[in-house]
Amino acid sequence: MQLANPVQRKNLHHAMTTIRTKRANVVAEKADWEAMRVAGAQIKDRTLRHLDEYLVQLEESLQRNGVQVHWATDGDDANRIVREIVDERLAREDAVGAPREVVKVKSMATQEIELNEALEDAGVAAWETDLAELIVQLGHDRPTHFLVPAIHRNRAEVREIFLEEMGRYGKPAPDDLDTEPAHLAGAAREHLREKFLRAKVAVSGANFAVAETGTLAVVESEGNGRMCLTLADTLVSIVGIEKILPTFADLEVFLQLLPRSSTAERMNPYTSLWSGPAEGDGPQEMHVVLLDNGRTDVLADEVGRDALRCIRCSACLNVCPVYEKVGGNAYGSVYPGPIGAVLTPALRGTSSPIDRSLPFASSLCGACNDVCPVKIPLAELLVHQRNRVVEAKKKDTMPHAEAAVMASASWMMADHRRWSVATKSSGLAGRVLGRRMESFGPLPPPLSRWTNARDVKMMPTESFRDWWARERGGKR
């Protein structure tokens, strides 16, 4: 269990505390921060209300700019399109003998559809070029955070990964590599440079796609994105259909909201905008894959569609007490934290045990509501998803223990006399058992699923009603 990993918990606590403090400082500099949040939410809502129109406008703008547009209904469809583009490009005469590989800008959408695995099955290596993503890939691990996928790793662990793994996939790390951040980054830079220079195809996502101009935007902090977006001959961008903004002017709002909420910076070090190929400058062939993969189903939910405002800033993860304790891998989803607990079951449904459990991975403290730059009511959406899970269980032919327990509790609480008997019995049990223990440890199934990671306090020896009658003589 993730809770049993003290190194990870220490790493996460240190990182989350640092990010929260930095974010609070840069947000406090903006006197109009709340007005910007409202503007961001309104722009996103307007886009979602007219998404069908903006999608058509985006396609027309991209095609006018010389970009080839593809539509993907789901992950399999998107992976097939990308494989075909890569196969066709690598089969050309000028690419004969070149390694079957692509370089990638960090992209949540490609993780969502498992593009790397699909390309590997087709004999194509997909190299992550973001430093944290590289650490995860070389460590045969999974990302645990939107912006800092290797946030659960410390410098000593990164050094060991680089020394053991880099030489297997390219330029090895120096034998004398230490844990200095600059030296670790230098080893990654040398390892990636040869891949940048020989790559024929690059794959990216997009933070935003402007319908008015057919402009795509990627913001990042290391320059690896700029290398991918400019050096390869062919660029393929997988873009979720919710990433659209109506006008170029709308970028102004989000290019202020995103960096402050994500990396606690006033602006991103690298903001790359591209609208199509230009002769002699950058990729000469560009493709955009517009990805649905459940997004129209989320859009159809009048309550749940607010989750599509998300700009993947990770602010909600950074303040979530549950995420800080368990980390991203515990969610069993590409999207961890409060937004993942909402968005994943919204996209995939609640048929699997993981998706059914995600909406309950929250204390509903509401901290995520307060920091979301586009004002997504995450606590309310978590309750909405919980209701979906409960309603789905009602349709099952097999009874659920939870439903039986709730029905019993409802029957008991519906009559004050039954409730009084239950509290007196509870007090008697507390007086007897409390002599030997202060709390319950793991209980037998089915309660073991809840108590294996929690201590349950001993039942009180006296009910509130009995205390009130004793102290106040029954007077109200």
mmCIF file of N, CA and C in Angstrom, residues 128-243:
data_model
loop_
_atom_site.group_PDB
_atom_site.id
_atom_site.type_symbol
_atom_site.label_atom_id
_atom_site.label_comp_id
_atom_site.label_asym_id
_atom_site.label_seq_id
_atom_site.Cartn_x
_atom_site.Cartn_y
_atom_site.Cartn_z
ATOM 1 N N GLU A 128 9.985 9.758 -23.912
ATOM 2 C CA GLU A 128 9.548 10.937 -23.169
ATOM 3 C C GLU A 128 10.733 11.875 -23.001
ATOM 4 N N THR A 129 10.510 13.173 -23.210
ATOM 5 C CA THR A 129 11.613 14.129 -23.153
ATOM 6 C C THR A 129 11.511 15.105 -21.996
ATOM 7 N N ASP A 130 10.368 15.184 -21.351
ATOM 8 C CA ASP A 130 10.264 15.950 -20.110
ATOM 9 C C ASP A 130 11.103 15.244 -19.054
ATOM 10 N N LEU A 131 11.838 15.983 -18.232
ATOM 11 C CA LEU A 131 12.758 15.380 -17.272
ATOM 12 C C LEU A 131 12.036 14.424 -16.331
ATOM 13 N N ALA A 132 10.930 14.868 -15.745
ATOM 14 C CA ALA A 132 10.218 14.008 -14.805
ATOM 15 C C ALA A 132 9.627 12.790 -15.505
ATOM 16 N N GLU A 133 9.098 12.989 -16.717
ATOM 17 C CA GLU A 133 8.565 11.858 -17.471
ATOM 18 C C GLU A 133 9.682 10.882 -17.842
ATOM 19 N N LEU A 134 10.865 11.408 -18.149
ATOM 20 C CA LEU A 134 12.015 10.548 -18.446
ATOM 21 C C LEU A 134 12.374 9.704 -17.228
ATOM 22 N N ILE A 135 12.362 10.307 -16.041
ATOM 23 C CA ILE A 135 12.637 9.572 -14.814
ATOM 24 C C ILE A 135 11.640 8.436 -14.632
ATOM 25 N N VAL A 136 10.376 8.741 -14.857
ATOM 26 C CA VAL A 136 9.336 7.722 -14.721
ATOM 27 C C VAL A 136 9.530 6.607 -15.746
ATOM 28 N N GLN A 137 9.810 6.984 -16.993
ATOM 29 C CA GLN A 137 9.964 5.992 -18.048
ATOM 30 C C GLN A 137 11.174 5.098 -17.798
ATOM 31 N N LEU A 138 12.308 5.693 -17.467
ATOM 32 C CA LEU A 138 13.502 4.896 -17.204
ATOM 33 C C LEU A 138 13.360 4.049 -15.943
ATOM 34 N N GLY A 139 12.568 4.525 -14.989
ATOM 35 C CA GLY A 139 12.350 3.777 -13.759
ATOM 36 C C GLY A 139 11.258 2.733 -13.866
ATOM 37 N N HIS A 140 10.698 2.562 -15.089
ATOM 38 C CA HIS A 140 9.611 1.585 -15.313
ATOM 39 C C HIS A 140 8.496 1.800 -14.280
ATOM 40 N N ASP A 141 8.158 3.072 -14.119
ATOM 41 C CA ASP A 141 7.228 3.517 -13.092
ATOM 42 C C ASP A 141 6.009 4.130 -13.762
ATOM 43 N N ARG A 142 5.150 4.729 -12.971
ATOM 44 C CA ARG A 142 3.995 5.446 -13.503
ATOM 45 C C ARG A 142 3.996 6.873 -12.970
ATOM 46 N N PRO A 143 3.528 7.837 -13.767
ATOM 47 C CA PRO A 143 3.457 9.219 -13.280
ATOM 48 C C PRO A 143 2.513 9.326 -12.083
ATOM 49 N N THR A 144 2.832 10.214 -11.159
ATOM 50 C CA THR A 144 1.992 10.388 -9.979
ATOM 51 C C THR A 144 1.443 11.808 -9.837
ATOM 52 N N HIS A 145 1.746 12.681 -10.783
ATOM 53 C CA HIS A 145 1.341 14.088 -10.665
ATOM 54 C C HIS A 145 1.225 14.660 -12.062
ATOM 55 N N PHE A 146 0.325 15.625 -12.261
ATOM 56 C CA PHE A 146 0.147 16.232 -13.578
ATOM 57 C C PHE A 146 1.415 16.926 -14.053
ATOM 58 N N LEU A 147 1.932 17.816 -13.223
ATOM 59 C CA LEU A 147 3.041 18.674 -13.626
ATOM 60 C C LEU A 147 4.402 18.089 -13.280
ATOM 61 N N VAL A 148 4.459 17.324 -12.212
ATOM 62 C CA VAL A 148 5.731 16.747 -11.768
ATOM 63 C C VAL A 148 5.524 15.242 -11.622
ATOM 64 N N PRO A 149 5.549 14.518 -12.724
ATOM 65 C CA PRO A 149 5.199 13.094 -12.681
ATOM 66 C C PRO A 149 6.071 12.249 -11.757
ATOM 67 N N ALA A 150 7.308 12.704 -11.498
ATOM 68 C CA ALA A 150 8.220 11.950 -10.627
ATOM 69 C C ALA A 150 8.336 12.595 -9.256
ATOM 70 N N ILE A 151 7.284 13.251 -8.812
ATOM 71 C CA ILE A 151 7.342 13.978 -7.550
ATOM 72 C C ILE A 151 7.560 13.043 -6.366
ATOM 73 N N HIS A 152 7.251 11.765 -6.549
ATOM 74 C CA HIS A 152 7.411 10.786 -5.473
ATOM 75 C C HIS A 152 8.844 10.274 -5.363
ATOM 76 N N ARG A 153 9.731 10.718 -6.261
ATOM 77 C CA ARG A 153 11.130 10.287 -6.248
ATOM 78 C C ARG A 153 12.013 11.396 -5.674
ATOM 79 N N ASN A 154 13.038 11.012 -4.915
ATOM 80 C CA ASN A 154 14.011 11.996 -4.454
ATOM 81 C C ASN A 154 15.271 11.923 -5.315
ATOM 82 N N ARG A 155 16.215 12.802 -5.057
ATOM 83 C CA ARG A 155 17.401 12.912 -5.920
ATOM 84 C C ARG A 155 18.248 11.646 -5.915
ATOM 85 N N ALA A 156 18.350 11.003 -4.759
ATOM 86 C CA ALA A 156 19.145 9.774 -4.685
ATOM 87 C C ALA A 156 18.531 8.675 -5.548
ATOM 88 N N GLU A 157 17.204 8.590 -5.545
ATOM 89 C CA GLU A 157 16.536 7.590 -6.368
ATOM 90 C C GLU A 157 16.719 7.895 -7.848
ATOM 91 N N VAL A 158 16.648 9.175 -8.209
ATOM 92 C CA VAL A 158 16.822 9.567 -9.614
ATOM 93 C C VAL A 158 18.231 9.204 -10.087
ATOM 94 N N ARG A 159 19.236 9.471 -9.253
ATOM 95 C CA ARG A 159 20.615 9.131 -9.618
ATOM 96 C C ARG A 159 20.746 7.644 -9.907
ATOM 97 N N GLU A 160 20.183 6.809 -9.068
ATOM 98 C CA GLU A 160 20.289 5.360 -9.255
ATOM 99 C C GLU A 160 19.597 4.926 -10.553
ATOM 100 N N ILE A 161 18.450 5.518 -10.839
ATOM 101 C CA ILE A 161 17.729 5.187 -12.076
ATOM 102 C C ILE A 161 18.569 5.552 -13.293
ATOM 103 N N PHE A 162 19.138 6.752 -13.281
ATOM 104 C CA PHE A 162 19.943 7.196 -14.418
ATOM 105 C C PHE A 162 21.156 6.294 -14.623
ATOM 106 N N LEU A 163 21.837 5.955 -13.545
ATOM 107 C CA LEU A 163 23.040 5.127 -13.666
ATOM 108 C C LEU A 163 22.712 3.723 -14.179
ATOM 109 N N GLU A 164 21.582 3.184 -13.762
ATOM 110 C CA GLU A 164 21.229 1.811 -14.119
ATOM 111 C C GLU A 164 20.567 1.703 -15.492
ATOM 112 N N GLU A 165 19.835 2.717 -15.897
ATOM 113 C CA GLU A 165 18.953 2.561 -17.053
ATOM 114 C C GLU A 165 19.352 3.343 -18.300
ATOM 115 N N MET A 166 19.982 4.484 -18.164
ATOM 116 C CA MET A 166 20.230 5.325 -19.334
ATOM 117 C C MET A 166 21.017 4.592 -20.414
ATOM 118 N N GLY A 167 22.048 3.848 -20.031
ATOM 119 C CA GLY A 167 22.887 3.170 -21.010
ATOM 120 C C GLY A 167 22.165 2.115 -21.811
ATOM 121 N N ARG A 168 21.053 1.631 -21.322
ATOM 122 C CA ARG A 168 20.292 0.602 -22.042
ATOM 123 C C ARG A 168 19.511 1.181 -23.215
ATOM 124 N N TYR A 169 19.263 2.498 -23.169
ATOM 125 C CA TYR A 169 18.384 3.098 -24.170
ATOM 126 C C TYR A 169 19.041 4.262 -24.916
ATOM 127 N N GLY A 170 20.337 4.476 -24.701
ATOM 128 C CA GLY A 170 21.013 5.573 -25.375
ATOM 129 C C GLY A 170 22.269 5.954 -24.630
ATOM 130 N N LYS A 171 22.599 7.231 -24.670
ATOM 131 C CA LYS A 171 23.826 7.707 -24.030
ATOM 132 C C LYS A 171 23.749 7.472 -22.530
ATOM 133 N N PRO A 172 24.747 6.779 -21.943
ATOM 134 C CA PRO A 172 24.695 6.480 -20.505
ATOM 135 C C PRO A 172 24.996 7.711 -19.666
ATOM 136 N N ALA A 173 24.608 7.628 -18.398
ATOM 137 C CA ALA A 173 24.938 8.695 -17.451
ATOM 138 C C ALA A 173 26.417 8.598 -17.081
ATOM 139 N N PRO A 174 27.049 9.708 -16.711
ATOM 140 C CA PRO A 174 28.460 9.657 -16.286
ATOM 141 C C PRO A 174 28.630 8.747 -15.069
ATOM 142 N N ASP A 175 29.724 8.039 -15.022
ATOM 143 C CA ASP A 175 29.967 7.114 -13.912
ATOM 144 C C ASP A 175 30.050 7.836 -12.577
ATOM 145 N N ASP A 176 30.500 9.090 -12.599
ATOM 146 C CA ASP A 176 30.662 9.844 -11.355
ATOM 147 C C ASP A 176 29.457 10.733 -11.052
ATOM 148 N N LEU A 177 28.313 10.428 -11.636
ATOM 149 C CA LEU A 177 27.117 11.245 -11.433
ATOM 150 C C LEU A 177 26.757 11.297 -9.952
ATOM 151 N N ASP A 178 26.514 12.527 -9.447
ATOM 152 C CA ASP A 178 26.087 12.684 -8.061
ATOM 153 C C ASP A 178 24.633 13.138 -8.021
ATOM 154 N N THR A 179 24.178 13.605 -6.869
ATOM 155 C CA THR A 179 22.763 13.953 -6.703
ATOM 156 C C THR A 179 22.483 15.439 -6.872
ATOM 157 N N GLU A 180 23.464 16.209 -7.341
ATOM 158 C CA GLU A 180 23.231 17.629 -7.578
ATOM 159 C C GLU A 180 22.200 17.791 -8.702
ATOM 160 N N PRO A 181 21.142 18.588 -8.491
ATOM 161 C CA PRO A 181 20.116 18.747 -9.528
ATOM 162 C C PRO A 181 20.683 19.163 -10.883
ATOM 163 N N ALA A 182 21.651 20.061 -10.892
ATOM 164 C CA ALA A 182 22.223 20.515 -12.163
ATOM 165 C C ALA A 182 22.922 19.372 -12.889
ATOM 166 N N HIS A 183 23.568 18.497 -12.151
ATOM 167 C CA HIS A 183 24.270 17.371 -12.769
ATOM 168 C C HIS A 183 23.281 16.309 -13.273
ATOM 169 N N LEU A 184 22.218 16.093 -12.521
ATOM 170 C CA LEU A 184 21.183 15.151 -12.975
ATOM 171 C C LEU A 184 20.522 15.675 -14.249
ATOM 172 N N ALA A 185 20.211 16.983 -14.263
ATOM 173 C CA ALA A 185 19.615 17.575 -15.461
ATOM 174 C C ALA A 185 20.580 17.516 -16.636
ATOM 175 N N GLY A 186 21.877 17.696 -16.369
ATOM 176 C CA GLY A 186 22.873 17.626 -17.438
ATOM 177 C C GLY A 186 22.957 16.238 -18.041
ATOM 178 N N ALA A 187 22.872 15.204 -17.205
ATOM 179 C CA ALA A 187 22.892 13.831 -17.716
ATOM 180 C C ALA A 187 21.676 13.578 -18.605
ATOM 181 N N ALA A 188 20.514 14.083 -18.176
ATOM 182 C CA ALA A 188 19.304 13.919 -18.989
ATOM 183 C C ALA A 188 19.429 14.672 -20.307
ATOM 184 N N ARG A 189 20.020 15.865 -20.256
ATOM 185 C CA ARG A 189 20.175 16.676 -21.467
ATOM 186 C C ARG A 189 21.043 15.950 -22.494
ATOM 187 N N GLU A 190 22.164 15.384 -22.040
ATOM 188 C CA GLU A 190 23.048 14.663 -22.949
ATOM 189 C C GLU A 190 22.370 13.408 -23.504
ATOM 190 N N HIS A 191 21.609 12.730 -22.666
ATOM 191 C CA HIS A 191 20.924 11.506 -23.087
ATOM 192 C C HIS A 191 19.870 11.803 -24.154
ATOM 193 N N LEU A 192 19.163 12.931 -23.973
ATOM 194 C CA LEU A 192 18.054 13.242 -24.879
ATOM 195 C C LEU A 192 18.504 13.915 -26.176
ATOM 196 N N ARG A 193 19.652 14.575 -26.150
ATOM 197 C CA ARG A 193 20.035 15.385 -27.303
ATOM 198 C C ARG A 193 20.134 14.553 -28.583
ATOM 199 N N GLU A 194 20.744 13.373 -28.507
ATOM 200 C CA GLU A 194 20.874 12.550 -29.706
ATOM 201 C C GLU A 194 19.504 12.110 -30.225
ATOM 202 N N LYS A 195 18.556 11.930 -29.335
ATOM 203 C CA LYS A 195 17.203 11.551 -29.760
ATOM 204 C C LYS A 195 16.506 12.715 -30.458
ATOM 205 N N PHE A 196 16.668 13.931 -29.911
ATOM 206 C CA PHE A 196 16.095 15.112 -30.559
ATOM 207 C C PHE A 196 16.631 15.276 -31.981
ATOM 208 N N LEU A 197 17.924 15.111 -32.140
ATOM 209 C CA LEU A 197 18.568 15.425 -33.416
ATOM 210 C C LEU A 197 18.270 14.411 -34.503
ATOM 211 N N ARG A 198 17.966 13.165 -34.143
ATOM 212 C CA ARG A 198 17.723 12.163 -35.177
ATOM 213 C C ARG A 198 16.242 11.854 -35.388
ATOM 214 N N ALA A 199 15.366 12.371 -34.514
ATOM 215 C CA ALA A 199 13.946 12.020 -34.603
ATOM 216 C C ALA A 199 13.310 12.578 -35.866
ATOM 217 N N LYS A 200 12.554 11.747 -36.552
ATOM 218 C CA LYS A 200 11.790 12.167 -37.728
ATOM 219 C C LYS A 200 10.360 12.565 -37.372
ATOM 220 N N VAL A 201 9.851 12.019 -36.258
ATOM 221 C CA VAL A 201 8.464 12.272 -35.867
ATOM 222 C C VAL A 201 8.439 12.686 -34.400
ATOM 223 N N ALA A 202 7.663 13.714 -34.094
ATOM 224 C CA ALA A 202 7.436 14.138 -32.716
ATOM 225 C C ALA A 202 5.946 14.069 -32.414
ATOM 226 N N VAL A 203 5.626 13.778 -31.168
ATOM 227 C CA VAL A 203 4.231 13.689 -30.723
ATOM 228 C C VAL A 203 4.039 14.652 -29.563
ATOM 229 N N SER A 204 2.959 15.404 -29.601
ATOM 230 C CA SER A 204 2.662 16.352 -28.526
ATOM 231 C C SER A 204 1.189 16.286 -28.176
ATOM 232 N N GLY A 205 0.853 16.926 -27.089
ATOM 233 C CA GLY A 205 -0.528 17.265 -26.803
ATOM 234 C C GLY A 205 -0.704 18.742 -27.089
ATOM 235 N N ALA A 206 -1.636 19.362 -26.396
ATOM 236 C CA ALA A 206 -1.796 20.815 -26.491
ATOM 237 C C ALA A 206 -2.514 21.283 -25.239
ATOM 238 N N ASN A 207 -2.011 22.347 -24.648
ATOM 239 C CA ASN A 207 -2.714 22.938 -23.512
ATOM 240 C C ASN A 207 -3.975 23.656 -23.972
ATOM 241 N N PHE A 208 -3.882 24.285 -25.143
ATOM 242 C CA PHE A 208 -5.021 25.023 -25.686
ATOM 243 C C PHE A 208 -5.007 24.925 -27.205
ATOM 244 N N ALA A 209 -6.202 24.994 -27.797
ATOM 245 C CA ALA A 209 -6.353 25.024 -29.249
ATOM 246 C C ALA A 209 -7.347 26.134 -29.586
ATOM 247 N N VAL A 210 -6.902 27.122 -30.353
ATOM 248 C CA VAL A 210 -7.715 28.310 -30.616
ATOM 249 C C VAL A 210 -8.514 28.102 -31.901
ATOM 250 N N ALA A 211 -9.842 28.098 -31.765
ATOM 251 C CA ALA A 211 -10.711 27.857 -32.918
ATOM 252 C C ALA A 211 -10.591 28.961 -33.957
ATOM 253 N N GLU A 212 -10.459 30.193 -33.525
ATOM 254 C CA GLU A 212 -10.444 31.353 -34.429
ATOM 255 C C GLU A 212 -9.285 31.291 -35.418
ATOM 256 N N THR A 213 -8.109 30.906 -34.936
ATOM 257 C CA THR A 213 -6.897 30.992 -35.758
ATOM 258 C C THR A 213 -6.284 29.635 -36.099
ATOM 259 N N GLY A 214 -6.773 28.555 -35.487
ATOM 260 C CA GLY A 214 -6.145 27.257 -35.693
ATOM 261 C C GLY A 214 -4.779 27.170 -35.039
ATOM 262 N N THR A 215 -4.620 27.865 -33.926
ATOM 263 C CA THR A 215 -3.342 27.897 -33.203
ATOM 264 C C THR A 215 -3.370 26.918 -32.050
ATOM 265 N N LEU A 216 -2.308 26.127 -31.912
ATOM 266 C CA LEU A 216 -2.147 25.239 -30.766
ATOM 267 C C LEU A 216 -1.083 25.815 -29.854
ATOM 268 N N ALA A 217 -1.217 25.553 -28.559
ATOM 269 C CA ALA A 217 -0.281 26.087 -27.575
ATOM 270 C C ALA A 217 0.184 24.990 -26.634
ATOM 271 N N VAL A 218 1.473 24.978 -26.368
ATOM 272 C CA VAL A 218 2.070 24.111 -25.352
ATOM 273 C C VAL A 218 2.911 24.981 -24.437
ATOM 274 N N VAL A 219 2.676 24.862 -23.139
ATOM 275 C CA VAL A 219 3.494 25.591 -22.166
ATOM 276 C C VAL A 219 4.317 24.578 -21.370
ATOM 277 N N GLU A 220 5.580 24.896 -21.152
ATOM 278 C CA GLU A 220 6.461 23.978 -20.423
ATOM 279 C C GLU A 220 7.633 24.758 -19.853
ATOM 280 N N SER A 221 8.463 24.064 -19.065
ATOM 281 C CA SER A 221 9.482 24.757 -18.280
ATOM 282 C C SER A 221 10.916 24.402 -18.638
ATOM 283 N N GLU A 222 11.127 23.428 -19.534
ATOM 284 C CA GLU A 222 12.476 22.910 -19.723
ATOM 285 C C GLU A 222 13.056 23.141 -21.117
ATOM 286 N N GLY A 223 12.215 23.455 -22.075
ATOM 287 C CA GLY A 223 12.699 23.611 -23.441
ATOM 288 C C GLY A 223 12.644 22.344 -24.256
ATOM 289 N N ASN A 224 12.368 21.212 -23.630
ATOM 290 C CA ASN A 224 12.260 19.962 -24.383
ATOM 291 C C ASN A 224 11.083 20.005 -25.348
ATOM 292 N N GLY A 225 10.007 20.676 -24.926
ATOM 293 C CA GLY A 225 8.865 20.810 -25.818
ATOM 294 C C GLY A 225 9.219 21.594 -27.061
ATOM 295 N N ARG A 226 9.973 22.673 -26.888
ATOM 296 C CA ARG A 226 10.394 23.485 -28.025
ATOM 297 C C ARG A 226 11.242 22.658 -28.998
ATOM 298 N N MET A 227 12.096 21.783 -28.453
ATOM 299 C CA MET A 227 12.927 20.917 -29.298
ATOM 300 C C MET A 227 12.053 19.959 -30.101
ATOM 301 N N CYS A 228 11.070 19.353 -29.448
ATOM 302 C CA CYS A 228 10.187 18.412 -30.161
ATOM 303 C C CYS A 228 9.366 19.122 -31.228
ATOM 304 N N LEU A 229 8.906 20.316 -30.905
ATOM 305 C CA LEU A 229 7.989 21.026 -31.796
ATOM 306 C C LEU A 229 8.677 21.667 -32.990
ATOM 307 N N THR A 230 10.013 21.738 -32.979
ATOM 308 C CA THR A 230 10.705 22.443 -34.061
ATOM 309 C C THR A 230 11.675 21.579 -34.858
ATOM 310 N N LEU A 231 12.226 20.498 -34.273
ATOM 311 C CA LEU A 231 13.285 19.760 -34.948
ATOM 312 C C LEU A 231 12.788 18.629 -35.838
ATOM 313 N N ALA A 232 11.729 17.945 -35.441
ATOM 314 C CA ALA A 232 11.255 16.804 -36.217
ATOM 315 C C ALA A 232 10.608 17.266 -37.523
ATOM 316 N N ASP A 233 10.632 16.395 -38.526
ATOM 317 C CA ASP A 233 10.019 16.719 -39.823
ATOM 318 C C ASP A 233 8.496 16.640 -39.761
ATOM 319 N N THR A 234 7.989 15.748 -38.893
ATOM 320 C CA THR A 234 6.547 15.527 -38.797
ATOM 321 C C THR A 234 6.119 15.682 -37.347
ATOM 322 N N LEU A 235 5.051 16.429 -37.125
ATOM 323 C CA LEU A 235 4.523 16.661 -35.783
ATOM 324 C C LEU A 235 3.084 16.174 -35.721
ATOM 325 N N VAL A 236 2.804 15.324 -34.732
ATOM 326 C CA VAL A 236 1.448 14.806 -34.501
ATOM 327 C C VAL A 236 0.996 15.280 -33.132
ATOM 328 N N SER A 237 -0.125 15.979 -33.055
ATOM 329 C CA SER A 237 -0.637 16.507 -31.789
ATOM 330 C C SER A 237 -1.982 15.870 -31.467
ATOM 331 N N ILE A 238 -2.077 15.251 -30.297
ATOM 332 C CA ILE A 238 -3.330 14.646 -29.842
ATOM 333 C C ILE A 238 -3.986 15.627 -28.883
ATOM 334 N N VAL A 239 -5.183 16.092 -29.220
ATOM 335 C CA VAL A 239 -5.819 17.185 -28.492
ATOM 336 C C VAL A 239 -7.220 16.770 -28.061
ATOM 337 N N GLY A 240 -7.472 16.776 -26.758
ATOM 338 C CA GLY A 240 -8.828 16.542 -26.279
ATOM 339 C C GLY A 240 -9.754 17.640 -26.748
ATOM 340 N N ILE A 241 -10.971 17.279 -27.112
ATOM 341 C CA ILE A 241 -11.869 18.267 -27.713
ATOM 342 C C ILE A 241 -12.274 19.372 -26.735
ATOM 343 N N GLU A 242 -12.024 19.167 -25.437
ATOM 344 C CA GLU A 242 -12.360 20.208 -24.457
ATOM 345 C C GLU A 242 -11.281 21.268 -24.349
ATOM 346 N N LYS A 243 -10.156 21.107 -25.047
ATOM 347 C CA LYS A 243 -9.045 22.054 -24.939
ATOM 348 C C LYS A 243 -9.235 23.306 -25.797
#
